[in-house]
PDB file of C-alpha atoms in Angstrom:
ATOM      1  CA  MET A 378     -81.461  29.876 -30.113  1.00 86.00           C
ATOM      2  CA  SER A 379     -80.377  28.842 -26.654  1.00 91.00           C
ATOM      3  CA  PRO A 380     -82.112  29.851 -23.402  1.00 92.00           C
ATOM      4  CA  ALA A 381     -79.157  32.166 -22.689  1.00 91.00           C
ATOM      5  CA  ASP A 382     -79.802  33.922 -25.982  1.00 94.00           C
ATOM      6  CA  VAL A 383     -83.477  34.379 -25.082  1.00 95.00           C
ATOM      7  CA  VAL A 384     -82.561  35.866 -21.691  1.00 95.00           C
ATOM      8  CA  THR A 385     -80.099  38.193 -23.378  1.00 95.00           C
ATOM      9  CA  ALA A 386     -82.627  39.145 -26.050  1.00 96.00           C
ATOM     10  CA  ILE A 387     -85.122  40.140 -23.355  1.00 97.00           C
ATOM     11  CA  LEU A 388     -82.855  41.828 -20.822  1.00 97.00           C
ATOM     12  CA  LEU A 389     -80.671  43.907 -23.134  1.00 96.00           C
ATOM     13  CA  PRO A 390     -83.536  45.830 -24.762  1.00 97.00           C
ATOM     14  CA  ALA A 391     -85.251  46.196 -21.387  1.00 97.00           C
ATOM     15  CA  GLY A 392     -82.078  47.707 -19.968  1.00 96.00           C
ATOM     16  CA  ALA A 393     -81.744  49.980 -22.950  1.00 96.00           C
ATOM     17  CA  VAL A 394     -85.324  51.187 -22.520  1.00 96.00           C
ATOM     18  CA  PHE A 395     -84.790  51.925 -18.822  1.00 95.00           C
ATOM     19  CA  SER A 396     -81.570  53.794 -19.590  1.00 94.00           C
ATOM     20  CA  PHE A 397     -83.239  55.753 -22.380  1.00 95.00           C
ATOM     21  CA  LEU A 398     -86.154  56.706 -20.139  1.00 94.00           C
ATOM     22  CA  GLY A 399     -83.743  57.794 -17.428  1.00 93.00           C
ATOM     23  CA  ALA A 400     -81.848  59.964 -19.877  1.00 94.00           C
ATOM     24  CA  LEU A 401     -85.097  61.371 -21.221  1.00 95.00           C
ATOM     25  CA  GLY A 402     -86.229  62.187 -17.689  1.00 93.00           C
ATOM     26  CA  ALA A 403     -82.920  63.862 -16.924  1.00 92.00           C
ATOM     27  CA  LEU A 404     -83.457  66.069 -19.947  1.00 94.00           C
ATOM     28  CA  ARG A 405     -87.179  66.761 -19.521  1.00 94.00           C
ATOM     29  CA  PHE A 406     -87.839  67.042 -15.780  1.00 93.00           C
ATOM     30  CA  PRO A 407     -88.067  70.607 -14.506  1.00 89.00           C
ATOM     31  CA  ASP A 408     -85.920  70.721 -11.392  1.00 88.00           C
ATOM     32  CA  LEU A 409     -82.716  69.302 -10.004  1.00 89.00           C
ATOM     33  CA  LEU A 410     -84.245  66.748  -7.649  1.00 88.00           C
ATOM     34  CA  SER A 411     -86.503  65.307 -10.317  1.00 89.00           C
ATOM     35  CA  ARG A 412     -83.627  65.135 -12.756  1.00 91.00           C
ATOM     36  CA  LEU A 413     -81.465  63.542 -10.126  1.00 91.00           C
ATOM     37  CA  HIS A 414     -84.124  60.913  -9.527  1.00 90.00           C
ATOM     38  CA  ALA A 415     -84.353  60.197 -13.241  1.00 90.00           C
ATOM     39  CA  ALA A 416     -80.595  60.077 -13.590  1.00 89.00           C
ATOM     40  CA  THR A 417     -80.075  57.530 -10.833  1.00 91.00           C
ATOM     41  CA  LYS A 418     -82.864  55.000 -10.458  1.00 90.00           C
ATOM     42  CA  PRO A 419     -83.768  54.147 -14.070  1.00 91.00           C
ATOM     43  CA  GLN A 420     -80.112  54.303 -15.072  1.00 90.00           C
ATOM     44  CA  THR A 421     -79.166  51.874 -12.318  1.00 93.00           C
ATOM     45  CA  ILE A 422     -81.968  49.482 -13.208  1.00 95.00           C
ATOM     46  CA  GLY A 423     -81.083  49.800 -16.883  1.00 95.00           C
ATOM     47  CA  LEU A 424     -77.433  49.039 -16.267  1.00 95.00           C
ATOM     48  CA  LEU A 425     -78.301  46.067 -14.053  1.00 96.00           C
ATOM     49  CA  LEU A 426     -80.598  44.693 -16.746  1.00 97.00           C
ATOM     50  CA  VAL A 427     -77.907  45.139 -19.391  1.00 96.00           C
ATOM     51  CA  LEU A 428     -75.357  43.419 -17.171  1.00 96.00           C
ATOM     52  CA  ALA A 429     -77.810  40.612 -16.449  1.00 96.00           C
ATOM     53  CA  GLY A 430     -78.389  40.308 -20.169  1.00 95.00           C
ATOM     54  CA  VAL A 431     -74.689  40.118 -20.938  1.00 95.00           C
ATOM     55  CA  ALA A 432     -73.875  37.641 -18.144  1.00 94.00           C
ATOM     56  CA  PRO A 433     -75.467  34.586 -19.844  1.00 93.00           C
ATOM     57  CA  GLN A 434     -73.199  35.194 -22.831  1.00 93.00           C
ATOM     58  CA  ALA A 435     -70.061  34.988 -20.703  1.00 91.00           C
ATOM     59  CA  ARG A 436     -68.213  31.769 -21.285  1.00 87.00           C
ATOM     60  CA  SER A 437     -67.178  31.283 -17.653  1.00 91.00           C
ATOM     61  CA  LEU A 438     -67.710  32.657 -14.178  1.00 90.00           C
ATOM     62  CA  THR A 439     -64.340  34.345 -14.465  1.00 92.00           C
ATOM     63  CA  ALA A 440     -65.577  36.241 -17.491  1.00 91.00           C
ATOM     64  CA  ALA A 441     -68.795  37.210 -15.697  1.00 91.00           C
ATOM     65  CA  ALA A 442     -67.076  38.365 -12.485  1.00 94.00           C
ATOM     66  CA  PRO A 443     -66.341  41.897 -13.755  1.00 95.00           C
ATOM     67  CA  LEU A 444     -70.043  42.284 -14.514  1.00 95.00           C
ATOM     68  CA  VAL A 445     -70.835  41.581 -10.885  1.00 95.00           C
ATOM     69  CA  LEU A 446     -68.236  44.106  -9.772  1.00 96.00           C
ATOM     70  CA  VAL A 447     -69.701  46.757 -12.059  1.00 96.00           C
ATOM     71  CA  ALA A 448     -73.171  46.032 -10.664  1.00 95.00           C
ATOM     72  CA  VAL A 449     -71.971  46.264  -7.064  1.00 96.00           C
ATOM     73  CA  PHE A 450     -70.099  49.514  -7.694  1.00 95.00           C
ATOM     74  CA  GLN A 451     -73.134  50.967  -9.437  1.00 93.00           C
ATOM     75  CA  LEU A 452     -75.402  49.982  -6.559  1.00 94.00           C
ATOM     76  CA  ILE A 453     -73.018  51.588  -4.080  1.00 95.00           C
ATOM     77  CA  THR A 454     -72.060  54.748  -5.932  1.00 94.00           C
ATOM     78  CA  ALA A 455     -75.342  55.864  -7.520  1.00 91.00           C
ATOM     79  CA  PRO A 456     -77.222  56.489  -4.246  1.00 91.00           C
ATOM     80  CA  VAL A 457     -74.191  58.074  -2.600  1.00 93.00           C
ATOM     81  CA  THR A 458     -73.658  60.374  -5.562  1.00 93.00           C
ATOM     82  CA  ALA A 459     -77.336  61.321  -5.689  1.00 91.00           C
ATOM     83  CA  GLN A 460     -77.378  62.019  -1.951  1.00 91.00           C
ATOM     84  CA  THR A 461     -74.231  64.130  -2.200  1.00 93.00           C
ATOM     85  CA  ILE A 462     -75.507  66.170  -5.130  1.00 92.00           C
ATOM     86  CA  GLY A 463     -78.931  66.626  -3.526  1.00 89.00           C
ATOM     87  CA  ARG A 464     -77.412  67.686  -0.229  1.00 90.00           C
ATOM     88  CA  ALA A 465     -75.074  70.144  -1.938  1.00 91.00           C
ATOM     89  CA  ALA A 466     -78.003  71.608  -3.850  1.00 90.00           C
ATOM     90  CA  TYR A 467     -80.002  71.915  -0.635  1.00 89.00           C
ATOM     91  CA  ARG A 468     -77.173  73.634   1.215  1.00 89.00           C
ATOM     92  CA  THR A 469     -76.538  76.094  -1.593  1.00 91.00           C
ATOM     93  CA  ALA A 470     -80.274  76.829  -1.879  1.00 86.00           C
ATOM     94  CA  SER A 471     -80.297  75.663  -5.484  1.00 85.00           C
ATOM     95  CA  ILE A 472     -83.620  73.908  -5.001  1.00 83.00           C
ATOM     96  CA  ASP A 473     -87.044  75.354  -4.301  1.00 80.00           C
ATOM     97  CA  ARG A 474     -87.711  74.278  -0.720  1.00 79.00           C
ATOM     98  CA  ASP A 475     -91.390  75.161  -1.007  1.00 80.00           C
ATOM     99  CA  ARG A 476     -91.844  72.265  -3.444  1.00 79.00           C
ATOM    100  CA  LEU A 477     -90.506  69.686  -0.977  1.00 80.00           C
ATOM    101  CA  VAL A 478     -93.201  67.453   0.493  1.00 81.00           C
ATOM    102  CA  VAL A 479     -91.016  66.325   3.374  1.00 81.00           C
ATOM    103  CA  ASP A 480     -87.985  68.294   4.484  1.00 81.00           C
ATOM    104  CA  GLU A 481     -86.011  66.315   7.023  1.00 79.00           C
ATOM    105  CA  SER A 482     -82.972  68.546   6.715  1.00 77.00           C
ATOM    106  CA  THR A 483     -84.381  71.501   8.612  1.00 71.00           C
ATOM    107  CA  ASP A 484     -83.720  72.019  12.279  1.00 59.00           C
ATOM    108  CA  GLY A 485     -87.356  72.524  13.255  1.00 52.00           C
TER     109      GLY A 485
END
């Protein structure tokens, strides 16, 4: 077993666990913002761990380059998507504003 195999054997299950916990949170959390949090952060970390686990198995940098692109796109799109969905939910009053600890979107 090579060191690359050990790294892969550690990172792939770790990424799978993070992704599973994110999916579980998206199913179990009570409100939209909590579900949104669970759907973005653990999923992003899980995907990055899976990509980092797959990268040592790539035979060249050319083969690993798409993994980097996927990671960059995930890091860019997940927060933007979460912000957009959260903002849309706030504007349509789909969230309980009384449960917000800090509300920076109000005018006052």
